[in-house]
Coordinates of C-alpha atoms in Angstrom, one line a residue:
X1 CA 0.0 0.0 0.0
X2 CA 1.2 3.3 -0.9
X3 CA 2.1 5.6 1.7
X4 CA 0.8 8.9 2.9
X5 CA 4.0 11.5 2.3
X6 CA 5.4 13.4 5.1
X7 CA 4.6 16.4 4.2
X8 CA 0.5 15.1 4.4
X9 CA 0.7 14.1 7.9
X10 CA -0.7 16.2 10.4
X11 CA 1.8 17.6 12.8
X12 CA 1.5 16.0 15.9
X13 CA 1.0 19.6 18.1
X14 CA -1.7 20.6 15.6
X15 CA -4.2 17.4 16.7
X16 CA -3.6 17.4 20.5
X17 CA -4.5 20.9 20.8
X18 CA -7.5 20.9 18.2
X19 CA -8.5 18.3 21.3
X20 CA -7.2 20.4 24.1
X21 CA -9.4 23.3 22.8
X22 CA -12.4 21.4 22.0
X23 CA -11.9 19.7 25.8
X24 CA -11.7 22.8 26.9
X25 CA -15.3 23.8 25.5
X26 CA -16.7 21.7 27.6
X27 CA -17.0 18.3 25.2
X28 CA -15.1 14.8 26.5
X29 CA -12.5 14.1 23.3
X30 CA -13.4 10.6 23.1
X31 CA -16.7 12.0 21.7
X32 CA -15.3 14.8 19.2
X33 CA -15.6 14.5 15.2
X34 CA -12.9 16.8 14.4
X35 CA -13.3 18.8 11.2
X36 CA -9.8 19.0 10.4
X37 CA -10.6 16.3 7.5
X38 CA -8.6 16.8 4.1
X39 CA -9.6 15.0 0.5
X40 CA -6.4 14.0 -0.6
X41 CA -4.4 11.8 -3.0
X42 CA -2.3 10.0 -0.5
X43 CA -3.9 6.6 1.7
X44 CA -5.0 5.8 5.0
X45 CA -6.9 3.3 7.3
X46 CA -10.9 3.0 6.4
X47 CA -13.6 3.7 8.7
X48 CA -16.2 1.0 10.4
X49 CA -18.5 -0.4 8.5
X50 CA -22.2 0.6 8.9
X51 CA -25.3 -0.9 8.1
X52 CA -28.2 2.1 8.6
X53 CA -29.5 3.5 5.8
X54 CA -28.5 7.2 5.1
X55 CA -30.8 10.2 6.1
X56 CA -32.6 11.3 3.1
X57 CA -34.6 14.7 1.7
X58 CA -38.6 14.8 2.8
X59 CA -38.9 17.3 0.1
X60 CA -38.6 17.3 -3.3
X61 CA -36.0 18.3 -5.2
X62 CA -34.6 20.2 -8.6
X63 CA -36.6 19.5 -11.7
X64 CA -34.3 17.4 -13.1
X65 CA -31.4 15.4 -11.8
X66 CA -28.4 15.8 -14.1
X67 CA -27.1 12.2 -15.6
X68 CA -24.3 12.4 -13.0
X69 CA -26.5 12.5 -10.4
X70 CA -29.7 10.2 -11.4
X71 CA -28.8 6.8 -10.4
X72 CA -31.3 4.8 -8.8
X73 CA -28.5 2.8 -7.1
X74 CA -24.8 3.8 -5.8
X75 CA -22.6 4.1 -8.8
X76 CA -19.4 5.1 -9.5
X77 CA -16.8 5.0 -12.8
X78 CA -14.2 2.9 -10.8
X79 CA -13.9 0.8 -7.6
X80 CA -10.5 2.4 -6.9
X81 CA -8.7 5.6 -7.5
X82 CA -5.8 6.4 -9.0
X83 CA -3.0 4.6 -6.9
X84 CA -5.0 1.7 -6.8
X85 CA -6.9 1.7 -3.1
X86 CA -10.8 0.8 -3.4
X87 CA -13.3 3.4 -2.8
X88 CA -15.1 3.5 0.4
X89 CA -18.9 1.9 0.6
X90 CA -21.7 4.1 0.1
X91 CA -22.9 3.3 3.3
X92 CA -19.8 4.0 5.4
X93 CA -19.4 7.3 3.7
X94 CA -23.1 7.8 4.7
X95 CA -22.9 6.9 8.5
X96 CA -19.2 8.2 9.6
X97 CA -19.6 12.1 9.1
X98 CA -18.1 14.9 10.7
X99 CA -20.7 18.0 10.8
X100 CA -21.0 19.6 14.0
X101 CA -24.0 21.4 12.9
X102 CA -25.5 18.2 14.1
X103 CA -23.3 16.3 16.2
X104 CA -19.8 15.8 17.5
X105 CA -20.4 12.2 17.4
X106 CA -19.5 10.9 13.8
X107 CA -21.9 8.0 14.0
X108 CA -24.8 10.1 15.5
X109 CA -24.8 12.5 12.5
X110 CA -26.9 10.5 10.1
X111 CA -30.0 10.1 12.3
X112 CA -29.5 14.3 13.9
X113 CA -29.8 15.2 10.0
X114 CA -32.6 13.2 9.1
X115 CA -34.7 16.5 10.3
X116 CA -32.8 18.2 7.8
X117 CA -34.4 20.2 4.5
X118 CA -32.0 21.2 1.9
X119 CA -34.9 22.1 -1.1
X120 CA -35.5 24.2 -2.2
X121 CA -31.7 25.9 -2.1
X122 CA -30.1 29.1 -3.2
X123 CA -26.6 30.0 -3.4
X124 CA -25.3 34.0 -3.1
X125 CA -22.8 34.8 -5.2
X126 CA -22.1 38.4 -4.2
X127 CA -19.1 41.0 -3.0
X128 CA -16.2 41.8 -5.6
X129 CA -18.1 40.4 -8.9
X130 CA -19.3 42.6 -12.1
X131 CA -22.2 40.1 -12.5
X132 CA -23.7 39.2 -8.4
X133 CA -26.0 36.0 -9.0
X134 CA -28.5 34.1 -7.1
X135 CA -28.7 30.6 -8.0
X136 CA -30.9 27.3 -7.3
X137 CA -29.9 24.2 -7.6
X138 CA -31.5 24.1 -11.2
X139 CA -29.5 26.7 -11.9
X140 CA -26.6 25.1 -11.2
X141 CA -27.3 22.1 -12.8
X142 CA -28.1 23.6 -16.3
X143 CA -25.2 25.9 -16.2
X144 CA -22.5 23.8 -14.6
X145 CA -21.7 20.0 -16.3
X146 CA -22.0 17.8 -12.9
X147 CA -18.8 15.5 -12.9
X148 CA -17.3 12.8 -10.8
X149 CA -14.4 13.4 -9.2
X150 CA -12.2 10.7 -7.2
X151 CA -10.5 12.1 -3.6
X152 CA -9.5 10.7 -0.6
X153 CA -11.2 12.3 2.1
X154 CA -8.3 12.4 5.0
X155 CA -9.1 13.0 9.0
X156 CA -6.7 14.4 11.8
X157 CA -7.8 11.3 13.7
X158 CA -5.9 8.8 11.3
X159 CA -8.9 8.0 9.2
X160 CA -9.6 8.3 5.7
X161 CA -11.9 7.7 2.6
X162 CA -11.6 7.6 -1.2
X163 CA -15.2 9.0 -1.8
X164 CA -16.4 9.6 -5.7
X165 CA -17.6 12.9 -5.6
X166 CA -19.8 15.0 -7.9
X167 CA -19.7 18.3 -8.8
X168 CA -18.1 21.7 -10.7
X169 CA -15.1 23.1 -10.3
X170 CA -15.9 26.1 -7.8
X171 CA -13.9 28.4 -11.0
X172 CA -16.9 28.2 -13.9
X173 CA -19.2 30.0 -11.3
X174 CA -16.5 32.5 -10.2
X175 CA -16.2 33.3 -13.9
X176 CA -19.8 34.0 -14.5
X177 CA -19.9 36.0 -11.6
X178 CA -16.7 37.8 -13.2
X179 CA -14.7 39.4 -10.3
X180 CA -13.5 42.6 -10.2
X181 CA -9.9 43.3 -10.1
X182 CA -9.8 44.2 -6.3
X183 CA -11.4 41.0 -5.4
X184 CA -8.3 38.5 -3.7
X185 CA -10.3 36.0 -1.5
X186 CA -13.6 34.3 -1.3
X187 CA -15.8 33.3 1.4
X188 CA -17.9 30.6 1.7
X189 CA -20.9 31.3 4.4
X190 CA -23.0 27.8 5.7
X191 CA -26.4 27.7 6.2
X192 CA -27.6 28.8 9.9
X193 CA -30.8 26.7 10.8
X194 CA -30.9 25.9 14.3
X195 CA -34.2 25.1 14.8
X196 CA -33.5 21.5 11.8
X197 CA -29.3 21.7 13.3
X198 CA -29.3 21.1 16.7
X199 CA -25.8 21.8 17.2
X200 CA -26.0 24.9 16.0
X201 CA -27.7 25.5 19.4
X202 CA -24.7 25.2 21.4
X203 CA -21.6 27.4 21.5
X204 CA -19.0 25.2 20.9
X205 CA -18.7 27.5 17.6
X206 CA -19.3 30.9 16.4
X207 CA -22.1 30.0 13.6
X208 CA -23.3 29.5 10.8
X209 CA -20.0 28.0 9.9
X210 CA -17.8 30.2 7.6
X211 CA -14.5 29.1 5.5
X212 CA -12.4 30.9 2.9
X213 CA -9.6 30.7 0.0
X214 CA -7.3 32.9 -1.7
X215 CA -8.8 33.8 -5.0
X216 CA -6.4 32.1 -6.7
X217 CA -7.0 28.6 -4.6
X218 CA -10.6 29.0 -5.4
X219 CA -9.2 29.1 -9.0
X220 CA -7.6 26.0 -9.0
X221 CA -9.5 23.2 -11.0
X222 CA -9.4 20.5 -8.6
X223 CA -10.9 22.4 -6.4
X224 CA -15.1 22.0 -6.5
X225 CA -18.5 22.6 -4.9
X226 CA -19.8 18.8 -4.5
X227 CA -23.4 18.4 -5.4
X228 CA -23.4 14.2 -5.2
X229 CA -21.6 11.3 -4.0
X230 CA -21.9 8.0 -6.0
X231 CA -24.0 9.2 -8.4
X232 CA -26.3 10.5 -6.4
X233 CA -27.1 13.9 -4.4
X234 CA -25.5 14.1 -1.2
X235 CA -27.2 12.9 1.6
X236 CA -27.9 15.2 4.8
X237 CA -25.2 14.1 6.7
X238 CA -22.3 15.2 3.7
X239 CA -23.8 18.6 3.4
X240 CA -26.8 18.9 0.9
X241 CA -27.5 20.0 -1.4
X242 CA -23.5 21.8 -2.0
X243 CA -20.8 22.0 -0.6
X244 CA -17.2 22.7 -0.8
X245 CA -14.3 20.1 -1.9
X246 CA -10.7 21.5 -2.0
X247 CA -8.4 18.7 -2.2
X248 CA -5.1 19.6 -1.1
X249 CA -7.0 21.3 1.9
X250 CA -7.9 20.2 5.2
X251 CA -11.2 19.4 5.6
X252 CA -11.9 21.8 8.0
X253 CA -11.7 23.9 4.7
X254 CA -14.5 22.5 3.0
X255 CA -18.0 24.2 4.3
X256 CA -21.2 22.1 3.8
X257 CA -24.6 23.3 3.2
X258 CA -23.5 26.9 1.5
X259 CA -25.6 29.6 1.0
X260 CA -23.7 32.2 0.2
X261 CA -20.2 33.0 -1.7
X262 CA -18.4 35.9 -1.3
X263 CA -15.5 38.1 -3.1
X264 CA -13.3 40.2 -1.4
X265 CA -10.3 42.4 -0.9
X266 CA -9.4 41.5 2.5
X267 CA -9.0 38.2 4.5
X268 CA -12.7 37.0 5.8
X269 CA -13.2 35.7 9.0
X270 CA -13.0 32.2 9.2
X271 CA -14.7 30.0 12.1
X272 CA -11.6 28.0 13.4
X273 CA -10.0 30.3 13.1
X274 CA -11.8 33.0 15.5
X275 CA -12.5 30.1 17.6
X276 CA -8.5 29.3 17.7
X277 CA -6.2 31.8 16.1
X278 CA -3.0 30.7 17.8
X279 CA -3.8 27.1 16.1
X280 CA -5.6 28.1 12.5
X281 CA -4.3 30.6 10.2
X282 CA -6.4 31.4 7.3

């Protein structure tokens, strides 16, 4: 099996005081789901095996599903990625999720989202742009070819997936929304729903959950906003109906559930961040 690189492997001071600062918000570690996830290229231990089915939409969706995302059953291109390790099951992706939004327990997530309601959706695409757009998710269907891409999703707490994602690389919409010369970063703003995200309740965060790039990262064509997993939409639990996939990026990068995208000319506030700035830089 191929290695994971030095240079991928989470410094040792940067996961014991992620924990130290969660503990000291008042949650036992043995129960955290830390967000500092990365999809990545490199290889690592799977996750349990799970049996529940995942949480799924009471309400109706777009229109019409795009081809990438209308299977009836779990499907994807390959059963392995490009050096060779098989993807993770649909249903382990489904049932080991780190969201906070709904719980710190990874295996609790699931059922705490199945309350969830992500149609009908809009994204904000606003700030630093010559052309500001509001767009659902039919919108972003018909405008943006939906396309499978293959990353290993890669966890501070020595766990990892190879999950087939769908989606658009996040640069198409940031060239329709054209932005100005002065814009340099971009912000991505989650949804804020505590009434249907229970932990959004508590304050072990500032919320809703914000993230950001350089404009330049954003640029990048790995880098995506994930509609679907295994040709399907993504479950609750994985942050329907859109959310963000950088791959050389920890996960705590990668907001789920965005409503709003933002250009500007100065660094945005980002939730870990504010919540540890002596541990997270932008």
């Amino acid at each position: 099996m191929t290695k994971i690189s030095p240079s991928e492997i989470t410094p040792e001071h940067v996961f014991l005081n992620r924990r130290a600062f969660m503990a000291a918000a008042g949650v036992a570690a043995g129960s955290l789901a830390l967000a500092a996830c990365a999809p990545s290229l490199g290889t690592g231990s799977s996750v349990p095996a799970a049996d529940a089915e995942p949480a799924l939409a009471a309400a109706l969706g777009p229109d019409v599903l795009p081809e990438a995302l209308a299977y009836a059953d779990p499907y994807a291109s390959t059963d392995a990625d490009e050096l060779g390790d098989p993807l993770n099951k649909f249903q382990e992706i489904t049932n080991y999720n780190n969201y906070y939004e709904f719980s710190t327990n990874k295996e609790s997530v699931a059922g705490e989202a199945e309350g969830f309601n992500p149609y009908p959706w809009q994204v904000e695409v606003t700030g630093l742009v010559n052309n500001p757009m509001t767009l659902d998710l039919d919108d972003l269907y018909k405008r943006y070819p939906q396309e499978e891409r293959i990353y290993r999703l890669r966890c501070v707490e020595a766990w990892s997936m190879v999950i087939p994602w769908v989606g658009f690389p996040i640069s198409a919409l940031l060239k329709d929304a054209d932005p100005t010369s002065a814009a340099q970063y971009v912000s991505f703003v989650t949804v804020l729903r505590p009434d249907e995200m229970r932990g959004q309740r508590s304050s072990i965060l500032e919320w809703p959950y914000q993230e950001g790039l350089r404009l330049d990262e954003a640029m990048h064509p790995l880098a995506i906003l994930a509609t679907g997993m295994y040709g399907k939409p993504l479950t609750n639990q994985q942050g329907a109906p859109i959310r963000l996939i950088v791959p050389w990026k920890y996960g705590f990068k990668s907001g789920k559930s965005i409503v709003r995208i933002e250009l500007t000319d100065t660094i945005p506030a980002t939730t870990w961040n504010t919540a540890a700035p002596n541990e997270y830089g932008f």
